[in-house]
């Protein structure tokens, strides 16, 4: 299986009898003999994950693409980021996941109640294992920000794409009398990351 | 006379007597020189739109994207709603097929016609148009010259030939050049009926010899 980018917005995957899981409806073109079927909740999560997704309205909708040929994937002209996982953990905003290789497991995790008010989903998708995966970035190429124990990072939840490594995530609320007086900075909720890893941020905020 | 890319979203064209440019109405961004813009009548005497049959086709089809012609001499910049522009050069031997709403501009001496899909592929063609939302009519351009196409996010070309076919998402299909046959393949299973499909139920199978331009998005313009 060979993953590569065509331009900055199209992911090309060569399939050789193996499979890739991709966001439903993300196929723009293919050559060869490839079959598409719904992979539902993303697989691996079992009934509990399915239930959680139903409750949360989590929108990780994947399809399995299996066969021989060349597959072109893209969503809404968003930029594509290729990430190679080597056993570490990645947490992604599920609507920003474009494709996952077979060797990766997904699981829906509870991101905390604050998720509901911040605009970030109530649940995020946890990806573990070995292999490539592709993320989407709206508004242009993403930036990857390094987090070290000495330098925690705070990001806008609506610009957050994914975090990778050994990171703990907390919500920071910055509601002061200024917000009540209508003079807030417009950044009432923030995501704070501590530990050791990388956080991917997109230049556009999700509406 | 070709279009020159200014940015990914703006092209410029040199207009001169005998080298008029047809463009989507409202797509002019700026111009220098002595250039006049006039609407292209689709009726008799319009001269540019494929005559009476074309006018009729357009009226029936809602393939009704109003065009304007730029005459005189000067340089005109074209762009539309911030969409990406792809320039395709036709060598005179092949035909370009595109939806009218994806056509930004083309050399006026290219001959254009509106084709009823049912004419080409019979009932199947008609079904294709209806199912894919591509409309029952498409615009065909032929001759020697240049065409500027609109897309969401830019296009990439895929070569078709040597007996193998390419399958394209109908919403991502922008245009095709060459001697190509496009069939609709409905891959609908019971899963789609209960809303658990892969989202790739309807596909366009392209076979023959030529190039397909595909956009990196499923959004229509």
Coordinates of C-alpha atoms in Angstrom, one line a residue:
Chain A
X1 CA 0.0 0.0 0.0
X2 CA 1.5 3.3 -1.1
X3 CA 0.1 6.6 0.2
X4 CA 1.0 9.8 -1.5
X5 CA -0.4 13.3 -2.1
X6 CA -1.3 14.7 -5.4
X7 CA -1.0 18.4 -5.1
X8 CA -2.0 19.4 -1.5
X9 CA -5.7 18.4 -1.6
X10 CA -5.9 14.9 -3.0
X11 CA -4.7 11.7 -1.3
X12 CA -3.7 8.9 -3.6
X13 CA -3.6 5.3 -2.3
X14 CA -2.5 2.3 -4.3
X15 CA -4.4 -0.8 -3.3
X16 CA -3.1 -4.2 -3.9
X17 CA -5.8 -6.5 -2.6
X18 CA -5.7 -4.7 0.8
X19 CA -8.1 -2.2 2.2
X20 CA -8.2 1.4 3.5
X21 CA -10.9 3.0 5.6
X22 CA -11.9 6.5 4.4
X23 CA -14.5 9.1 5.2
X24 CA -17.8 8.2 3.5
X25 CA -18.2 9.9 0.2
X26 CA -14.6 11.1 0.0
X27 CA -13.8 9.1 -3.2
X28 CA -13.4 11.5 -6.1
X29 CA -12.0 9.0 -8.6
X30 CA -10.4 5.6 -8.9
X31 CA -8.8 3.2 -11.4
X32 CA -9.0 -0.5 -11.2
X33 CA -11.4 -2.7 -9.3
X34 CA -12.3 -1.3 -5.9
X35 CA -15.4 -2.0 -3.9
X36 CA -16.8 0.4 -1.3
X37 CA -18.9 -0.6 1.7
X38 CA -19.9 1.2 4.8
X39 CA -17.5 0.6 7.7
X40 CA -20.1 2.0 10.1
X41 CA -18.8 3.3 13.3
X42 CA -15.2 2.8 12.2
X43 CA -14.8 -0.7 13.4
X44 CA -12.9 -2.0 16.3
X45 CA -15.0 -0.1 18.8
X46 CA -17.7 -2.7 19.1
X47 CA -21.1 -2.2 20.4
X48 CA -20.1 0.3 23.1
X49 CA -18.6 2.6 20.6
X50 CA -21.6 2.3 18.4
X51 CA -23.8 3.2 21.3
X52 CA -21.6 6.1 22.3
X53 CA -21.7 7.5 18.8
X54 CA -25.4 7.2 18.6
X55 CA -25.8 9.1 21.9
X56 CA -23.2 11.7 21.0
X57 CA -24.1 12.2 17.4
X58 CA -20.5 11.5 16.7
X59 CA -20.0 11.8 13.0
X60 CA -17.2 9.4 12.3
X61 CA -18.6 7.8 9.1
X62 CA -16.2 5.5 7.4
X63 CA -16.3 3.3 4.4
X64 CA -14.0 0.5 3.6
X65 CA -12.4 0.6 0.2
X66 CA -11.0 -2.8 -0.8
X67 CA -9.5 -4.1 -4.1
X68 CA -6.8 -3.5 -6.6
X69 CA -6.2 -0.1 -8.2
X70 CA -5.5 3.5 -7.5
X71 CA -7.8 5.5 -5.3
X72 CA -8.2 9.3 -5.2
X73 CA -9.7 10.8 -2.0
X74 CA -10.6 14.4 -1.2
X75 CA -13.1 16.4 0.8
X76 CA -14.3 19.9 0.0
X77 CA -11.0 21.0 -1.3
X78 CA -9.4 20.8 2.2
X79 CA -5.7 20.3 2.5
X80 CA -4.5 16.8 3.3
X81 CA -1.9 16.0 5.9
X82 CA -0.2 12.6 6.0
X83 CA 0.8 11.3 9.4
X84 CA 2.6 8.0 10.1
X85 CA 1.8 6.5 13.4
X86 CA 4.3 4.2 15.0
X87 CA 2.5 3.0 18.1
X88 CA 1.7 6.3 19.6
X89 CA -1.7 7.7 20.2
X90 CA -3.5 10.2 18.0
X91 CA -6.7 12.0 19.0
X92 CA -8.5 13.6 16.1
X93 CA -11.6 15.6 15.6
X94 CA -13.6 12.9 13.7
X95 CA -14.8 15.1 10.9
X96 CA -11.2 15.9 10.0
X97 CA -10.2 12.3 9.5
X98 CA -9.8 11.5 5.8
X99 CA -8.4 8.0 5.7
X100 CA -6.9 5.3 7.9
X101 CA -4.7 2.3 7.0
X102 CA -5.8 -1.2 8.0
X103 CA -3.3 -1.4 10.8
X104 CA -5.0 1.3 12.8
X105 CA -7.7 1.0 15.4
X106 CA -10.2 3.7 16.2
X107 CA -12.1 4.3 19.3
X108 CA -14.5 7.0 20.4
X109 CA -13.5 8.6 23.6
X110 CA -15.4 11.0 25.8
X111 CA -13.8 14.4 25.6
X112 CA -15.5 15.9 28.6
X113 CA -18.7 17.8 29.0
X114 CA -17.1 21.1 28.1
X115 CA -16.9 19.7 24.6
X116 CA -20.6 20.4 24.1
X117 CA -20.2 24.1 24.8
X118 CA -16.9 24.8 23.2
X119 CA -17.8 23.7 19.7
X120 CA -15.4 20.8 19.8
X121 CA -17.2 17.6 19.7
X122 CA -18.3 15.9 22.9
X123 CA -16.4 12.9 21.7
X124 CA -13.1 12.6 19.9
X125 CA -11.7 9.7 18.0
X126 CA -8.7 8.0 19.4
X127 CA -6.5 6.3 16.8
X128 CA -3.8 3.8 17.8
X129 CA -1.5 1.3 16.1
X130 CA 1.0 1.4 13.3
X131 CA 0.5 2.8 9.8
X132 CA -0.3 5.9 7.8
X133 CA -3.4 8.1 8.2
X134 CA -4.6 11.3 6.5
X135 CA -6.1 14.3 8.2
X136 CA -8.0 17.2 6.7
X137 CA -7.3 20.9 7.2
X138 CA -9.7 23.6 6.3
X139 CA -8.6 27.0 5.0
X140 CA -5.1 25.9 3.9
X141 CA -2.2 23.9 5.1
X142 CA -2.2 23.1 8.9
X143 CA 0.5 24.0 11.4
X144 CA 2.0 21.5 13.6
X145 CA 2.8 22.8 17.1
X146 CA 5.2 21.1 19.4
X147 CA 4.2 20.6 23.0
X148 CA 6.9 19.9 25.7
X149 CA 6.5 19.5 29.4
X150 CA 8.1 23.0 29.8
X151 CA 5.8 24.5 27.2
X152 CA 2.1 23.6 27.4
X153 CA 0.0 24.8 24.4
X154 CA -3.4 26.4 24.3
X155 CA -5.5 26.2 21.1
X156 CA -8.8 27.3 19.9
X157 CA -11.1 24.2 20.0
X158 CA -12.6 25.1 16.6
X159 CA -9.2 25.2 14.9
X160 CA -8.0 21.9 16.5
X161 CA -7.5 19.0 14.1
X162 CA -5.6 16.4 16.1
X163 CA -3.1 15.8 18.8
X164 CA -0.4 13.2 18.8
X165 CA 1.8 11.8 21.5
X166 CA 1.5 11.6 25.3
X167 CA -0.7 14.6 25.9
X168 CA -3.3 15.4 28.4
X169 CA -6.1 17.7 27.3
X170 CA -8.1 20.1 29.5
X171 CA -10.5 22.8 28.8
X172 CA -9.8 26.3 29.9
X173 CA -12.6 28.7 30.4
X174 CA -11.8 32.3 30.3
X175 CA -15.2 33.8 31.2
X176 CA -14.7 37.0 33.0
X177 CA -16.9 40.1 33.7
X178 CA -15.6 41.3 30.3
X179 CA -17.6 38.6 28.5
X180 CA -20.7 39.7 30.4
X181 CA -20.1 43.2 29.4
X182 CA -19.7 42.2 25.8
X183 CA -16.0 43.0 25.7
X184 CA -14.7 39.5 25.6
X185 CA -11.8 38.5 23.5
X186 CA -14.0 36.1 21.5
X187 CA -12.0 33.2 22.8
X188 CA -14.0 32.1 25.8
X189 CA -13.0 28.4 25.7
X190 CA -9.6 27.0 24.9
X191 CA -8.0 23.6 24.8
X192 CA -4.9 23.2 26.8
X193 CA -2.4 20.5 26.1
X194 CA 0.3 19.3 28.5
X195 CA 2.9 16.7 28.1
X196 CA 5.0 15.7 25.1
X197 CA 3.7 15.6 21.6
X198 CA 2.5 17.5 18.5
X199 CA -0.8 19.4 18.0
X200 CA -2.2 20.0 14.5
X201 CA -4.1 23.2 14.0
X202 CA -6.0 24.4 10.9
X203 CA -6.1 28.1 9.8
X204 CA -9.9 28.1 9.6
X205 CA -12.3 27.8 12.5
X206 CA -15.1 25.4 12.3
X207 CA -18.4 27.2 12.3
Chain B
X1 CA -4.5 32.9 -28.2
X2 CA -4.4 31.3 -24.8
X3 CA -5.4 32.3 -21.3
X4 CA -2.6 33.2 -19.0
X5 CA -2.8 32.2 -15.4
X6 CA -2.4 35.2 -13.1
X7 CA -3.1 33.2 -9.9
X8 CA -4.8 29.9 -9.3
X9 CA -8.1 31.7 -9.5
X10 CA -7.6 34.5 -12.1
X11 CA -6.8 34.2 -15.8
X12 CA -6.1 36.9 -18.2
X13 CA -6.8 36.9 -22.0
X14 CA -5.6 39.1 -24.8
X15 CA -8.6 40.3 -26.8
X16 CA -8.0 41.6 -30.4
X17 CA -10.1 41.9 -33.5
X18 CA -10.8 38.4 -34.8
X19 CA -9.8 37.1 -31.4
X20 CA -12.8 37.6 -29.2
X21 CA -13.4 35.8 -26.0
X22 CA -16.6 34.4 -24.6
X23 CA -17.0 34.3 -20.9
X24 CA -19.6 33.7 -18.3
X25 CA -21.6 36.9 -17.7
X26 CA -20.2 38.7 -14.6
X27 CA -16.9 37.0 -14.7
X28 CA -14.9 40.0 -15.9
X29 CA -12.7 41.3 -13.0
X30 CA -10.7 44.0 -14.8
X31 CA -9.6 45.0 -18.2
X32 CA -7.2 47.4 -19.9
X33 CA -7.5 48.8 -23.5
X34 CA -10.5 49.3 -25.7
X35 CA -12.8 46.4 -24.8
X36 CA -16.5 46.2 -25.2
X37 CA -18.7 43.6 -23.5
X38 CA -22.0 42.6 -24.9
X39 CA -24.4 39.8 -24.0
X40 CA -24.5 36.9 -26.4
X41 CA -27.9 36.4 -27.7
X42 CA -28.7 32.8 -28.0
X43 CA -31.2 33.5 -30.7
X44 CA -30.8 33.6 -34.4
X45 CA -28.0 35.8 -35.5
X46 CA -26.3 35.4 -32.2
X47 CA -23.7 33.5 -34.0
X48 CA -21.8 32.2 -31.0
X49 CA -24.2 29.9 -29.3
X50 CA -24.7 27.0 -31.6
X51 CA -27.7 28.6 -33.4
X52 CA -31.3 27.8 -33.0
X53 CA -30.9 24.3 -31.7
X54 CA -28.4 25.5 -29.1
X55 CA -30.8 28.2 -28.0
X56 CA -33.7 25.7 -27.8
X57 CA -31.5 23.3 -25.9
X58 CA -30.5 25.9 -23.5
X59 CA -33.9 27.2 -22.9
X60 CA -35.2 23.7 -22.2
X61 CA -32.3 22.5 -20.2
X62 CA -31.8 25.2 -17.7
X63 CA -28.3 24.9 -19.1
X64 CA -28.7 28.6 -19.1
X65 CA -25.6 30.2 -18.0
X66 CA -25.6 33.6 -19.7
X67 CA -22.4 34.4 -21.7
X68 CA -20.9 37.6 -22.8
X69 CA -18.4 38.4 -25.5
X70 CA -15.4 40.6 -25.2
X71 CA -14.5 42.5 -28.4
X72 CA -11.9 45.1 -29.3
X73 CA -8.3 45.0 -28.2
X74 CA -6.9 44.8 -24.7
X75 CA -6.4 42.5 -21.8
X76 CA -9.2 41.1 -19.7
X77 CA -9.0 39.4 -16.4
X78 CA -11.5 36.8 -15.5
X79 CA -12.4 35.1 -12.3
X80 CA -15.6 33.9 -10.7
X81 CA -16.6 33.6 -7.0
X82 CA -13.1 32.7 -5.9
X83 CA -13.2 29.4 -7.6
X84 CA -10.1 27.8 -9.0
X85 CA -9.5 28.0 -12.7
X86 CA -8.0 25.3 -15.0
X87 CA -6.9 26.2 -18.5
X88 CA -7.3 23.5 -21.1
X89 CA -5.8 23.9 -24.6
X90 CA -7.7 22.1 -27.4
X91 CA -5.6 21.1 -30.4
X92 CA -8.5 21.0 -32.8
X93 CA -8.8 17.3 -32.9
X94 CA -10.6 16.6 -29.7
X95 CA -13.8 17.7 -28.1
X96 CA -14.2 19.1 -24.5
X97 CA -17.4 18.3 -22.6
X98 CA -18.2 20.4 -19.6
X99 CA -21.2 21.5 -17.6
X100 CA -22.2 25.1 -18.5
X101 CA -21.9 26.3 -14.9
X102 CA -18.3 25.2 -14.8
X103 CA -17.3 27.1 -17.9
X104 CA -15.6 30.4 -17.2
X105 CA -14.4 31.5 -20.6
X106 CA -13.3 30.2 -24.0
X107 CA -12.0 31.5 -27.3
X108 CA -15.0 32.7 -29.3
X109 CA -13.9 30.9 -32.4
X110 CA -14.3 27.5 -30.7
X111 CA -17.6 26.0 -31.8
X112 CA -19.9 25.2 -28.9
X113 CA -23.0 23.2 -28.8
X114 CA -25.4 22.1 -26.2
X115 CA -25.8 18.3 -26.3
X116 CA -28.8 16.5 -25.0
X117 CA -27.4 13.5 -23.1
X118 CA -30.3 11.4 -24.2
X119 CA -29.1 11.9 -27.7
X120 CA -25.7 10.3 -27.1
X121 CA -26.5 7.5 -24.7
X122 CA -30.2 7.1 -25.3
X123 CA -32.2 6.6 -22.2
X124 CA -29.1 5.7 -20.3
X125 CA -27.7 9.2 -20.9
X126 CA -30.9 10.8 -19.8
X127 CA -30.9 8.7 -16.7
X128 CA -27.3 9.6 -16.0
X129 CA -28.1 13.3 -16.2
X130 CA -31.0 13.0 -13.9
X131 CA -29.4 10.7 -11.4
X132 CA -26.1 12.5 -11.1
X133 CA -27.6 16.0 -10.9
X134 CA -25.4 16.9 -13.8
X135 CA -28.3 18.1 -15.8
X136 CA -29.6 16.6 -19.0
X137 CA -27.6 18.8 -21.2
X138 CA -23.9 19.5 -21.4
X139 CA -21.8 21.9 -23.4
X140 CA -19.4 20.6 -25.9
X141 CA -16.5 22.7 -27.3
X142 CA -14.4 21.9 -30.3
X143 CA -11.8 23.5 -32.5
X144 CA -8.4 24.9 -31.8
X145 CA -8.2 27.2 -28.8
X146 CA -8.2 27.6 -25.1
X147 CA -10.9 27.0 -22.4
X148 CA -10.9 28.1 -18.8
X149 CA -12.8 25.9 -16.4
X150 CA -14.1 26.5 -12.9
X151 CA -13.7 24.1 -10.0
X152 CA -13.8 24.0 -6.3
X153 CA -10.3 23.5 -5.1
X154 CA -8.6 23.0 -8.4
X155 CA -8.5 20.0 -10.7
X156 CA -6.2 17.2 -11.5
X157 CA -6.1 15.4 -14.8
X158 CA -6.5 11.6 -15.1
X159 CA -5.5 9.8 -18.3
X160 CA -7.9 7.3 -19.7
X161 CA -6.8 4.8 -22.4
X162 CA -5.2 1.6 -23.1
X163 CA -8.4 -0.3 -22.4
X164 CA -8.6 0.6 -18.7
X165 CA -11.4 2.8 -17.4
X166 CA -11.6 5.4 -14.6
X167 CA -14.4 5.8 -12.2
X168 CA -15.3 9.3 -11.0
X169 CA -17.6 10.7 -8.4
X170 CA -20.3 12.6 -10.3
X171 CA -19.9 15.6 -8.0
X172 CA -16.1 15.7 -8.5
X173 CA -16.3 15.4 -12.3
X174 CA -15.4 18.7 -14.0
X175 CA -14.8 18.1 -17.7
X176 CA -13.5 15.5 -20.1
X177 CA -11.4 15.9 -23.3
X178 CA -11.1 13.3 -26.1
X179 CA -13.1 10.4 -27.4
X180 CA -14.7 9.3 -24.2
X181 CA -17.7 7.4 -23.2
X182 CA -19.3 8.2 -19.8
X183 CA -21.7 5.7 -18.3
X184 CA -23.5 6.0 -15.0
X185 CA -23.0 3.0 -12.7
X186 CA -25.4 2.8 -9.8
X187 CA -23.8 0.8 -7.1
X188 CA -26.9 1.0 -4.8
X189 CA -27.3 -1.7 -2.2
X190 CA -29.7 -2.2 0.6
X191 CA -27.3 -0.4 2.8
X192 CA -27.8 2.8 0.9
X193 CA -31.5 2.5 1.3
X194 CA -31.2 2.4 5.1
X195 CA -28.7 5.2 5.1
X196 CA -25.7 3.1 5.9
X197 CA -24.1 3.2 2.5
X198 CA -20.5 4.1 1.7
X199 CA -21.6 7.3 0.1
X200 CA -20.3 6.2 -3.3
X201 CA -23.6 4.8 -4.7
X202 CA -23.6 6.6 -8.0
X203 CA -20.4 6.6 -10.0
X204 CA -19.4 7.7 -13.5
X205 CA -17.4 5.1 -15.5
X206 CA -15.2 6.8 -18.1
X207 CA -13.8 4.7 -20.9
X208 CA -12.1 5.4 -24.3
X209 CA -9.2 7.6 -25.0
X210 CA -8.7 11.0 -23.4
X211 CA -8.4 13.0 -20.2
X212 CA -10.8 13.5 -17.4
X213 CA -10.5 16.6 -15.1
X214 CA -11.5 15.9 -11.5
X215 CA -11.8 18.4 -8.7
X216 CA -10.6 17.7 -5.1
X217 CA -14.1 18.2 -3.7
X218 CA -17.6 16.9 -3.9
X219 CA -19.1 20.4 -4.0
X220 CA -21.1 21.6 -7.0
X221 CA -20.5 25.2 -8.0

